[in-house]
XYZ file of C-alpha atoms in Angstrom:
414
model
C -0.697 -28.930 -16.659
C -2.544 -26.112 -16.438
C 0.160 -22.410 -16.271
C 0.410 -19.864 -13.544
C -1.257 -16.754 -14.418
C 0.637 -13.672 -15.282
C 0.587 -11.566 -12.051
C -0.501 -7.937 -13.092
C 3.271 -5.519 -13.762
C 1.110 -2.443 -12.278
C 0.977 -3.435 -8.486
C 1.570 -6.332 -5.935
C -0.875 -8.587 -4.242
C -1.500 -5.818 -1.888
C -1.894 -2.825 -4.274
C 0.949 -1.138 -3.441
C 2.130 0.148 -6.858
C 5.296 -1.843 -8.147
C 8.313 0.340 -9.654
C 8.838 0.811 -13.026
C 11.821 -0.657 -13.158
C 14.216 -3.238 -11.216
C 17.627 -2.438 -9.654
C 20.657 -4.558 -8.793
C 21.405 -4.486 -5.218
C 24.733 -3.072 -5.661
C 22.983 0.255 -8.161
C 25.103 -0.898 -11.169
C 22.053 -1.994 -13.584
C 18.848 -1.778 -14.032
C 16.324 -3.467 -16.609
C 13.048 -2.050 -17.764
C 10.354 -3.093 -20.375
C 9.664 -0.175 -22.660
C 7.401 0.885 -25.687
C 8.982 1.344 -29.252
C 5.681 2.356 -31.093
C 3.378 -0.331 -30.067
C 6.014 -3.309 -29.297
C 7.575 -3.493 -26.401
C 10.594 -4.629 -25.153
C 13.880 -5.140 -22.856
C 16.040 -2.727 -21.851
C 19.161 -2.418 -19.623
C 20.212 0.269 -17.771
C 24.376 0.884 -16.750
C 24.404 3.300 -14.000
C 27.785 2.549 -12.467
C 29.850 4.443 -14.745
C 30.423 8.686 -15.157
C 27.082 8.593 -17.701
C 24.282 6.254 -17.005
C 23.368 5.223 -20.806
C 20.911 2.059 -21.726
C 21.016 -1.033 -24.567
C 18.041 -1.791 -25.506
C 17.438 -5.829 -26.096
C 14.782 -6.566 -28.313
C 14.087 -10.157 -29.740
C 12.811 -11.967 -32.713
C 8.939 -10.586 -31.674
C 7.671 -8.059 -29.519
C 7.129 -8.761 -25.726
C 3.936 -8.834 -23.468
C 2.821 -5.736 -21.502
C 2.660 -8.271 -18.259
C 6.651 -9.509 -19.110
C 8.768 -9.155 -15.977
C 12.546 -8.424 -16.556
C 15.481 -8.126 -13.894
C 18.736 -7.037 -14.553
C 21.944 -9.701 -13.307
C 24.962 -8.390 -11.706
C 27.144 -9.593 -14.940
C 24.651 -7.058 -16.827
C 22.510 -9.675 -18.017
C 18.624 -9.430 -18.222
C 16.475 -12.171 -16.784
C 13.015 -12.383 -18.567
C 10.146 -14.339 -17.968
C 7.582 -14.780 -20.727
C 4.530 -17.378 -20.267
C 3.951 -19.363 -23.776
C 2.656 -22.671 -24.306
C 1.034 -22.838 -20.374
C 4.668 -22.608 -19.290
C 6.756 -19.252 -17.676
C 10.051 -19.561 -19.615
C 13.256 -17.857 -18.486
C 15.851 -16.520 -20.268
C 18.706 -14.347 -20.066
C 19.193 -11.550 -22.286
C 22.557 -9.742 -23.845
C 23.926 -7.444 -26.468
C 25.668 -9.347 -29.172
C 26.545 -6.570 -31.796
C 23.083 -5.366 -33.582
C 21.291 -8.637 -31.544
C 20.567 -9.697 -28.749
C 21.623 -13.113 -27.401
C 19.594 -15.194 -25.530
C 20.166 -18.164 -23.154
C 17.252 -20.241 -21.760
C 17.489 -21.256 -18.830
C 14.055 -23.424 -18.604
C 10.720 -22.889 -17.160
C 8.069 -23.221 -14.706
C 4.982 -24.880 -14.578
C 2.032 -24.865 -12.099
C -0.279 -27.441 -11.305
C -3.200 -25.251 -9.663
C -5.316 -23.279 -11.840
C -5.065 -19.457 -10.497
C -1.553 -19.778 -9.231
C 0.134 -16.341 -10.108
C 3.884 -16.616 -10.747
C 6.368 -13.437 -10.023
C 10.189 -12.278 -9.406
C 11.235 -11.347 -6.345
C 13.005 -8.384 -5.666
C 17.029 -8.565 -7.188
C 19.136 -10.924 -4.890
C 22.428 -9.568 -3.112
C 25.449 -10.555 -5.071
C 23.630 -10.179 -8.434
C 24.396 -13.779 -9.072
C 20.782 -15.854 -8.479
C 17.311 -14.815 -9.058
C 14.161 -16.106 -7.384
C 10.730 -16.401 -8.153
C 7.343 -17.050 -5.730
C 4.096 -18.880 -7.263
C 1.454 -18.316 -5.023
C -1.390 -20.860 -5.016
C -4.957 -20.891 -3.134
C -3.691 -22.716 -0.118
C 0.449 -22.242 -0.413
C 3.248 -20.549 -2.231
C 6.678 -21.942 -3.762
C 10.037 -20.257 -3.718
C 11.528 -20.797 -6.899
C 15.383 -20.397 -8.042
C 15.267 -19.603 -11.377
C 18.666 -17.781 -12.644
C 22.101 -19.014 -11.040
C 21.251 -22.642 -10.559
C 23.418 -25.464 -11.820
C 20.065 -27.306 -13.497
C 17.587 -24.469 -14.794
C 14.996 -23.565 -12.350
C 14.910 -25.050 -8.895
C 11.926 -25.303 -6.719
C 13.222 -24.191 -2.927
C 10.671 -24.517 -0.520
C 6.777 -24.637 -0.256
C 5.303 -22.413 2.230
C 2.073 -22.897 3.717
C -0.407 -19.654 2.803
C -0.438 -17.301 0.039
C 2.435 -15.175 0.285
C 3.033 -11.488 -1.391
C 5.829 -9.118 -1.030
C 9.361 -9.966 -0.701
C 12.862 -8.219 0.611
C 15.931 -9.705 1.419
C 17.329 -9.272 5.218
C 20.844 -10.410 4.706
C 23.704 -9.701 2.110
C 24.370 -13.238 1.413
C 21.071 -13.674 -0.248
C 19.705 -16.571 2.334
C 17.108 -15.151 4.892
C 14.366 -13.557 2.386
C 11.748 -12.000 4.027
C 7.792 -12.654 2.847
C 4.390 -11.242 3.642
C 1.910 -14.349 4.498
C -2.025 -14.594 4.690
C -3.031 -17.748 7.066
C -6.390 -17.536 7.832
C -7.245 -13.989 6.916
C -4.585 -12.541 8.644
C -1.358 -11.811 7.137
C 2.202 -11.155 9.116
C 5.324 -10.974 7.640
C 8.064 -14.411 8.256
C 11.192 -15.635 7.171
C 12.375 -18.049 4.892
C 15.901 -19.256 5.450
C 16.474 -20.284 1.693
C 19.591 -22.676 2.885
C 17.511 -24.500 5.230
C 14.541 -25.752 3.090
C 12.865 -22.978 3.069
C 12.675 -23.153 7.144
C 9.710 -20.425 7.905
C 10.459 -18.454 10.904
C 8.149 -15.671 12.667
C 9.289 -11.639 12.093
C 5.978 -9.241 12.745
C 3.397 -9.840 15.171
C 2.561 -6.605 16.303
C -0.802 -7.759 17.324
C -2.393 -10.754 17.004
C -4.948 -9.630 15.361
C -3.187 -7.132 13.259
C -2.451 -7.113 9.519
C 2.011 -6.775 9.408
C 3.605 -6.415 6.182
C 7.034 -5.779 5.874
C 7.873 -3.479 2.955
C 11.339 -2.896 3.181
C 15.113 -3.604 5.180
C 18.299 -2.616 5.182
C 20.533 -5.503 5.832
C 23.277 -3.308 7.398
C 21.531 -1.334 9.956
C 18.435 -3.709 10.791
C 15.928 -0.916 9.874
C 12.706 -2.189 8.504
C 10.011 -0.225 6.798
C 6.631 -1.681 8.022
C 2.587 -1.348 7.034
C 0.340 -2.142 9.723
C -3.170 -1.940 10.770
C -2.180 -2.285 14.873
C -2.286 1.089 15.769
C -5.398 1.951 13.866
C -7.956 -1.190 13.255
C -9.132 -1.478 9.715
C -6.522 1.401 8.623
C -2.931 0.784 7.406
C 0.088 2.718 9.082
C 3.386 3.299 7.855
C 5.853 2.668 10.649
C 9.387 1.896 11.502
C 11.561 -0.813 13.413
C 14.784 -2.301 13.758
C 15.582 -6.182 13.939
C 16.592 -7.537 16.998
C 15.485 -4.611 19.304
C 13.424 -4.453 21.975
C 11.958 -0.967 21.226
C 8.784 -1.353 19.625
C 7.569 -0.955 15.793
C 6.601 3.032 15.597
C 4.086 5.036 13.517
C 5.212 8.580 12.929
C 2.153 10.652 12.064
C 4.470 13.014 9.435
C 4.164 9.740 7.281
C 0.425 9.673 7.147
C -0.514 11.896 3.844
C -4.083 13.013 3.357
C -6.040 11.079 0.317
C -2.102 9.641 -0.407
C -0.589 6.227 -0.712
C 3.022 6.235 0.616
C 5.507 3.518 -0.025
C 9.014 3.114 0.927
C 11.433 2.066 -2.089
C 15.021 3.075 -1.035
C 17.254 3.085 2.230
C 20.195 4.829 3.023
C 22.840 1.563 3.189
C 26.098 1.846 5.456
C 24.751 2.865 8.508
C 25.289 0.504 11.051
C 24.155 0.575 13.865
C 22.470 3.841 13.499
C 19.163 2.697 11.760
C 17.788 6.339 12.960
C 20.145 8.261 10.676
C 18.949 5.949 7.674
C 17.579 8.438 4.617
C 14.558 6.443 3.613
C 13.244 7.741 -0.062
C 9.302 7.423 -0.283
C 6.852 7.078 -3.413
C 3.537 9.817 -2.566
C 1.382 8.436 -4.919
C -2.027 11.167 -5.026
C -4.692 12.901 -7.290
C -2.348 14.667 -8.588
C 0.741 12.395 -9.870
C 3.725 10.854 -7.776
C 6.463 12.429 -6.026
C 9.140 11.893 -3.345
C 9.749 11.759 -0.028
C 12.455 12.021 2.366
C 12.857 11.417 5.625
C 14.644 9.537 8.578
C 13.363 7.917 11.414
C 15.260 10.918 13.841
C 12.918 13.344 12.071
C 9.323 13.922 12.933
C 8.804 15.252 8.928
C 8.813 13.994 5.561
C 10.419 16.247 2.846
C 8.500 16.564 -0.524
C 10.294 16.568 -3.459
C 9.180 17.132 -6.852
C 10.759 14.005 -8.759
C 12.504 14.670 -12.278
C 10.226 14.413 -15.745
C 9.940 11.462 -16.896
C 10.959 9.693 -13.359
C 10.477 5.587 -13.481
C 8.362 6.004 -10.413
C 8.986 3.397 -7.341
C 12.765 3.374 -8.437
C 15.749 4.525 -6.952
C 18.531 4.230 -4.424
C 20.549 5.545 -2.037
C 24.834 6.003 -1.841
C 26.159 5.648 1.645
C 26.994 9.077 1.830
C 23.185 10.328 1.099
C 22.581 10.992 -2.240
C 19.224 9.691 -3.892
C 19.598 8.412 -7.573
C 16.492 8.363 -9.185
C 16.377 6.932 -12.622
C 14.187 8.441 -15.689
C 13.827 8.704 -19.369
C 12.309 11.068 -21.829
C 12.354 12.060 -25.302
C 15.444 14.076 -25.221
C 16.894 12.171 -22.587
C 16.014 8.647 -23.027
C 18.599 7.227 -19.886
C 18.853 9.720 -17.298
C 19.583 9.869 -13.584
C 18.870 13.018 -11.480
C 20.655 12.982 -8.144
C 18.851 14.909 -4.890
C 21.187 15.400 -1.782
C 19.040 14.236 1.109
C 18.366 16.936 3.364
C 19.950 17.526 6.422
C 16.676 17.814 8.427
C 16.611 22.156 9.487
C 13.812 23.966 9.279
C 14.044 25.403 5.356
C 16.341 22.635 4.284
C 16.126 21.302 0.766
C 17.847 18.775 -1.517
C 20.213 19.802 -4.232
C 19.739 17.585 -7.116
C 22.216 17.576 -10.588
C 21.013 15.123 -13.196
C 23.208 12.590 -14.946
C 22.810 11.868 -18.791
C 21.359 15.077 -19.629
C 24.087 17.013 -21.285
C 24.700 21.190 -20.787
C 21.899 20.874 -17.541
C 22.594 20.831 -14.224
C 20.512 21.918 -11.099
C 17.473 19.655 -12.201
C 14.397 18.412 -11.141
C 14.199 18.018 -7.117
C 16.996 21.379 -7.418
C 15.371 23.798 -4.802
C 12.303 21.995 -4.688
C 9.314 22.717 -2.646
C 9.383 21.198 1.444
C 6.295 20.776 3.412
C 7.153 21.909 6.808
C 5.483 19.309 8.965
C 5.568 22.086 11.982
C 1.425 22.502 11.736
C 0.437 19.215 10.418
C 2.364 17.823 13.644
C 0.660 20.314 15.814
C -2.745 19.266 14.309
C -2.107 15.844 14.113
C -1.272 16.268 17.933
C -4.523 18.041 18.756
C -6.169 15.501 17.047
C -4.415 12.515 19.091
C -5.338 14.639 22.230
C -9.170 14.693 21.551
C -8.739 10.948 20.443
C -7.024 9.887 23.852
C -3.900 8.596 21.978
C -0.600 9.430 23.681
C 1.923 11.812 21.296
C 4.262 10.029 19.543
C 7.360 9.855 21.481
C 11.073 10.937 20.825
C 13.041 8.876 18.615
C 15.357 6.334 20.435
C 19.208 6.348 20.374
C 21.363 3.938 18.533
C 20.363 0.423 19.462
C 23.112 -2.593 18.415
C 21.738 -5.557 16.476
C 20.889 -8.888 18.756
C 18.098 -11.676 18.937
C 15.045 -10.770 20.569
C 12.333 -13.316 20.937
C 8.691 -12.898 19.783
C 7.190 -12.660 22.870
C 9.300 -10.099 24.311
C 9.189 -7.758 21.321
C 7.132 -6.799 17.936
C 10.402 -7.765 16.087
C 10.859 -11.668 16.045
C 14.212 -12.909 15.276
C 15.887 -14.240 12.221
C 16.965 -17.828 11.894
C 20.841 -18.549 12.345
C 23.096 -21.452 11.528
């Protein structure tokens, strides 16, 4: 049988950059592959605990550059090496001076060019899920938590990229899908066969990729090329409303790529007063955003040295964690306050794991008052003939909303 093809570590299917490392759902690991001269290898992050500190998990020979890892909830790493034409997974652990290792078994493909990848960490921390997309359809592997080694879920008609979980039960996993040269975002309800249910169609013949949700307030972070035809928008909407998708213009960045990674969890019901952390990648390096759908800015923050760009996450109460290492702080974890959203507010970050320094990276760092750009990007909709972007809408409480009657389709329920 011919093997799946290692899908490149540096981006996704759509280009957006991929973080450099993976977080449980819950924030208390996270797993990275990292250099030790020229071999590289596991390593797992604790963050749950007063000092974040990591274990590194080497084994008999050094890895691949293209290895994926994930950490577990038990504080296991999943890895997933291709040898022999076959992806083989294992899960990683300290034992002493070694590292253990339990197989768990492997995939093979049967299509030549079929890429094999993980999906994002499952809530719970228990399972852990793979996609192999082929020319014509993609499979939805289990392939950490099963009784049997890996277990193939469902087969979905198109080639599918992405990949975020809607639900904290781990069943309705949402997936970007290309069907004849268009690509909208579905659902797979993972306990029914990998049923395939509608969730964007802005337009029909738009491009809607979901990049993000938050399971407890229904917000979802959205990429579109609706409201501007052969150009991608970052825009906002919340499942099961009948409000539509919008497109803030304060998340458009000149000659930038922005990409949500984190959102505020715990706010129900209030999917406006989410804290959504953003990846700026531009000429000049990456840094962070801020910024919640009530707001008509983004806040710029310059990201700590050494930050594992893409990765992060929010506490309920609105502090960012974002994760990096460097030579004289090889696990660290600087913490920014999210700001409150006044004109001159900042975030106050502290970092974790670097000992006698506090105040660091993202402390008192630079905001881009969106004031101007707002008032030029309105001038500019006004000579266009586009209408200004409206006020943000009021709380709006979580129901079914069918696809014809709103840009949000709804999720499948027992």
């Amino acid at each position: 049988m011919t093997a799946c093809a290692i899908e490149p570590a540096a981006e996704d299917a759509d280009g957006a950059a991929r973080p450099e490392c993976a977080i449980t759902a819950d924030g208390a690991y996270a797993a990275r592959l990292t250099l030790d001269g020229d071999s590289w290898f596991p390593e797992r992050w604790t963050l749950d605990g007063p000092e974040p500190y990591a274990v590194p998990l080497p084994g008999n020979q050094p890895e691949e550059p293209g290895t994926e890892v994930q950490p577990m909830g038990d504080g296991r790493v999943l890895i997933r090496r291709l040898a022999d034409g076959r992806h083989n997974f294992s899960l990683l652990y300290p034992t002493g001076p070694a590292t253990g290792e339990l197989p768990l078994g492997a995939v093979e493909c049967p299509d030549e060019g079929t890429r094999l990848r993980l999906l994002p960490p499952a809530p719970g921390g228990e399972k852990a899920y793979a996609v192999a997309v082929g020319r014509r359809s993609s499979a939805v592997w289990l392939v950490a938590g099963g009784a049997f080694g890996p277990e193939h879920l469902a087969e979905i008609p198109g080639r599918c990229s992405g990949g975020a979980w809607l639900d904290h039960a781990g069943r309705m996993l949402a997936l970007d899908r290309e069907v004849g040269g268009r690509t909208k975002a579905v659902v797979v309800d993972l306990e029914r066969g990998g049923e395939v249910s509608p969730l964007l169609q802005i337009a029909a013949d738009s491009d809607d990729r979901l990049l993000l949700a938050d399971p407890d307030s229904g917000l979802l972070l959205i990429r579109s090329d609706a409201p501007s035809p052969g150009h991608d928008r970052l825009g906002w909407g919340v499942l099961g409303s009948t409000l539509p998708v919008r497109f803030p213009e304060c998340l458009r960045v000149p000659n930038c790529t922005v990409t949500p990674f984190a959102i505020q969890p715990g706010q129900v019901l209030t999917p406006e007063s989410c804290a959504v952390a953003l990846r700026v990648d531009g000429p000049v390096g990456s840094w962070v955003g801020v910024w919640r759908p009530a707001q008509r800015r983004m806040h710029h923050l310059p990201p700590p040295q050494g930050w594992l760009a893409g990765a992060g996450l929010w506490t309920g109460d609105g502090v960012l964690h974002l994760p990096y290492a460097t030579a004289e702080t090889p696990c660290g974890v600087a913490r920014v306050a999210a700001p409150s959203g006044e004109a001159g507010a900042t975030g106050e970050a502290g970092r974790a794991g670097d000992a006698g320094e506090a105040g660091g990276a993202g402390a008192e760092g630079p905001v881009w008052d969106g004031t101007a750009s707002r008032a030029a990007a309105e001038d500019s909709s006004a000579a266009s003939g586009e209408p200004p972007e409206p006020d943000p809408p009021g709380p709006v409480a979580l129901r079914p909303v069918p696809l014809q009657e709103a840009p949000l389709g709804r999720l499948v329920t027992k």
